[in-house]
């Protein structure tokens, strides 16, 4: 039922506008289609992604909140839990049924009490602490484990790109 | 395949085509008037029509009506003129279609165009098989009659599909102007009325042509009208929903009772419409198969595949409904409605829809939800949304996947039902028989059934293996376990070197890219400490209004969009400013350290 999904998205948008979490902005790209949002996420302080502002797209299913939205970064990203095309792989975005990696307990998966705000906050903490067990980007996971310095340099470069500062 | 071919063909544009059609038609009319001006024509016509009207032999004395009818009768007799007229009719249909599209829909979205194309070719394919494979028409005029019937029907089908797509898109927005709703609803009603009219025609034809013709014709029309009515009713429910949102403050109690009832009503209308359409389609195809008496032909094969697909759909729908009933009964028997004190204690909204609760159902873990919200969630997952307490619901569908066997690939057969692949190897029977394969794909999004919720067994097995081989990531082990389903075989795989750490799986092009990036980085890295950070002039950001921007949620959508845009700009600008200042400070510190 698109009607109830629409009302819920409206409520979430309102809440995110009135009480925005620090460094996070999210809202529909175009109000003609309330099921496609853009979110800006500020890289958490004290991490290699500090200072960057990362844009991402959120696509909601018509039966939201029964099914989770899909999230994809629209800027270049290099992170163990983000696929090369920007899709985010965290357990909160996985429906209880599907389990691509096969080891998540259902407790941390999607449920209708989750919200856009909770998703974005989980993504921020994912940026700070990658889970190198789920290999969405195997290269990044390996570099994160074995060559942290290089990983930090790449992250730094991405941060500058998102701010429009030449590297 | 035919679509690709057609895309490459130089199809003339609409303006050229309609101009050509009009030109051809006027040439035919001119020809016809020339013929009837000929004094001999009257005599010929007289001969044919047994000369029961004597004054018609005087060509100049004809009235306007007679003139037109004479022209028409000449044109009917001339094959070329008949084809031009048919062409003109098609031209009209296309023009009407384009006009409706311009008036009601405006620019079509890409997905709508794709749907339309798919549906069109699907329709042409099946109707071709119907006309030449099942009805097996012998005479050209019969073919013409069926073709015109189906082109009208197909036209309405396509319009109805387009309206459905558009309705679904419009329901994604809270700010759709009323006018576009009105236009779309008007079109839908028009389609519905026309389909009623076509049903009358099919009754009329069936009166002369026999029951079978009637059944073939009416089944299609009934399907069309059911689908259209379904969209209309969904539309009505949606508009009612939206209206309720506006009026939610007024007499909330009364409205909410209606709201609670609305869930089952919507569910049952959806169910009955879908099932009726499927069953009619099924019976229609069965009728075709039985009537055509050609069990060993391409046509019957295609019909059989369609029947199989429809049967699976009906089965799926039925299973889903059983699941729904089961969950609902379980809900009503085991979980009581919350008392009014409990409701008062719990001041929160329903955690699923974020709306106020006037009545609620209570789970054993004391969490409260709207009845309908809870029902739709429990249909797909049997745990409390808030605390994940597993509820003891033995649904018929979960008992199907309950055996502790590792059913990880359960979703795949589900998926395969959607596409039928049929391969016929004729050379196995007679050497000269051709081989062919037919694939029928149904471009339809379908929710996968609930996959097994528990993978704990797989986890446990994977851990067992990982204890032996800590260097292999657990995801790789699980992937292998899915195939082997046994710890021993997986261990053997590892020992034999068939299973290795995922460095093997890396995409080859990623590595050079990062390497290149690395070298660029190293080049710029050397200069970085000397980089003059002052060269980045930071635009002065109006940070003073960020607070005011954040504390408002405007009622008008354009203003909301504007505010959101400004907030995004602000965020990026201030982050940029902070970053540059920090770099400046770091550079300054470094210089100080060096001196």
XYZ file of C-alpha atoms in Angstrom, chain A residues 1-4 6-8 10-20 23-35 38 40 42 50-51 53 62-63 65-67 78 84 96-104 106-115 133 135 138-139 142 150 153-154 156-157 159-160 162-167, chain B residues 169 171-175 238 241-242 245 259 262 266 270 351-355 369 373 376-377 380-381 385-386 388 447 451-453 455 458-459 463 473-475 478-479 482 502-503 506-507 510-511 514 517-518 521-522 524-525 528 531 533 536 549-553 557 560-561 563-564 567-569 571-572 575-576 578-580 582-583:
162
model
C 0.000 0.000 0.000
C 1.725 3.045 -1.253
C -0.556 5.290 0.791
C 0.667 4.227 4.213
C 3.879 7.656 1.756
C 2.539 8.867 5.086
C 5.323 7.173 6.973
C 6.417 12.078 5.109
C 6.599 11.679 8.883
C 10.232 10.598 8.694
C 11.110 13.497 6.431
C 9.476 15.890 8.827
C 11.327 14.434 11.773
C 14.666 14.513 9.959
C 14.089 18.136 9.008
C 13.018 19.311 12.431
C 15.539 17.332 14.483
C 18.385 16.510 12.145
C 26.044 16.018 10.051
C 23.209 14.191 8.320
C 20.715 15.583 5.833
C 18.163 13.497 3.980
C 15.087 14.145 1.899
C 13.363 13.302 -1.370
C 15.322 14.315 -4.452
C 12.116 15.507 -6.052
C 8.771 15.646 -4.306
C 7.091 14.181 -7.359
C 8.538 10.883 -6.267
C 8.711 10.496 -2.531
C 10.298 7.056 -2.823
C 19.204 11.698 -1.350
C 24.344 13.581 2.778
C 29.431 13.640 7.105
C 36.643 12.663 8.753
C 35.402 15.849 7.142
C 30.420 14.826 2.921
C 6.208 0.516 -2.274
C 5.570 -1.598 0.830
C 8.424 -0.037 6.013
C 7.735 -3.759 5.660
C 10.724 -4.048 3.318
C 36.495 2.659 -0.926
C 32.464 -0.966 -6.027
C 14.787 -10.880 7.402
C 14.451 -13.462 4.686
C 17.490 -12.825 2.553
C 20.967 -13.267 3.842
C 23.601 -12.726 1.176
C 26.526 -13.538 3.410
C 24.799 -16.207 5.432
C 25.952 -15.330 8.905
C 23.916 -12.414 10.176
C 18.090 -11.935 12.259
C 18.262 -9.637 15.282
C 20.269 -7.032 13.410
C 18.266 -7.158 10.199
C 15.553 -4.920 8.895
C 12.346 -4.511 10.830
C 9.635 -1.879 10.374
C 10.674 -0.107 13.563
C 13.911 0.898 11.871
C 13.934 4.232 10.099
C 34.090 -10.088 7.687
C 33.484 -8.775 1.928
C 37.403 -7.592 -0.918
C 40.279 -5.292 -1.857
C 42.220 -6.731 2.693
C 47.393 3.083 2.319
C 45.432 7.726 2.033
C 42.735 6.518 -0.348
C 41.697 11.040 2.342
C 41.617 11.356 -1.426
C 37.193 12.973 1.235
C 38.844 15.732 -0.782
C 33.589 15.015 -2.118
C 34.522 18.506 -0.946
C 35.609 19.601 -4.401
C 39.218 20.134 -3.323
C 41.798 18.955 -5.893
C 43.909 16.065 -4.695
C 3.675 6.478 -10.042
C 0.645 7.417 -5.703
C 4.333 7.937 -4.911
C 3.815 11.628 -4.436
C 1.796 13.507 -1.851
C 1.530 16.633 -3.946
C -5.765 5.503 -2.400
C -6.378 7.285 2.190
C -4.924 10.602 1.172
C -4.593 12.105 6.104
C -9.423 2.842 9.223
C -10.183 -0.645 5.736
C -8.530 -3.585 0.741
C -7.276 -7.137 -4.065
C 6.149 1.767 15.531
C 5.298 0.416 12.096
C 3.280 3.231 10.533
C 4.234 6.012 12.985
C 0.608 6.949 13.452
C 0.955 -2.195 17.291
C 0.217 -3.116 10.575
C 1.046 -7.359 7.346
C 4.409 -7.668 9.080
C 6.361 -12.104 6.139
C 8.217 -12.542 9.402
C 9.297 -5.855 15.097
C 10.633 -4.054 18.153
C 12.630 -9.556 17.765
C 7.968 -10.774 -4.124
C 13.227 -17.592 2.592
C 14.186 -19.750 5.540
C 14.790 -17.472 8.482
C 20.813 -20.145 9.004
C 25.066 -23.187 8.436
C 26.779 -20.757 10.811
C 32.587 -21.978 12.466
C 37.025 -15.932 5.575
C 33.795 -17.272 6.924
C 31.802 -16.016 3.946
C 29.579 -20.571 3.921
C 29.407 -20.271 0.166
C 25.853 -24.178 0.626
C 39.115 -14.817 -1.792
C 42.127 -13.077 -3.275
C 39.040 -10.008 -6.972
C 38.081 -8.236 -10.114
C 40.177 -2.797 -9.609
C 43.813 -3.398 -8.759
C 43.937 1.705 -7.156
C 45.480 6.265 -7.886
C 48.311 5.389 -5.553
C 48.710 10.181 -4.757
C 52.387 9.690 -4.133
C 50.980 14.849 -5.062
C 51.905 13.707 -1.603
C 51.375 18.343 -0.128
C 50.831 23.202 -0.678
C 46.270 26.236 1.526
C 41.542 27.844 -1.733
C 16.485 26.404 8.229
C 16.569 23.422 10.481
C 13.661 24.310 12.672
C 10.950 24.483 10.057
C 8.979 21.970 8.021
C 6.477 21.202 -1.338
C 10.539 22.266 1.321
C 12.625 21.358 -1.708
C 15.102 24.548 2.050
C 16.485 21.042 1.686
C 20.704 22.930 3.858
C 22.695 20.541 1.683
C 24.745 23.383 0.204
C 26.547 21.392 4.951
C 29.012 20.925 2.108
C 32.537 20.983 5.818
C 34.824 22.350 3.118
C 36.429 23.285 8.224
C 38.608 20.926 6.217
C 40.657 23.720 4.657
C 42.314 22.298 9.513
C 44.790 21.691 6.710
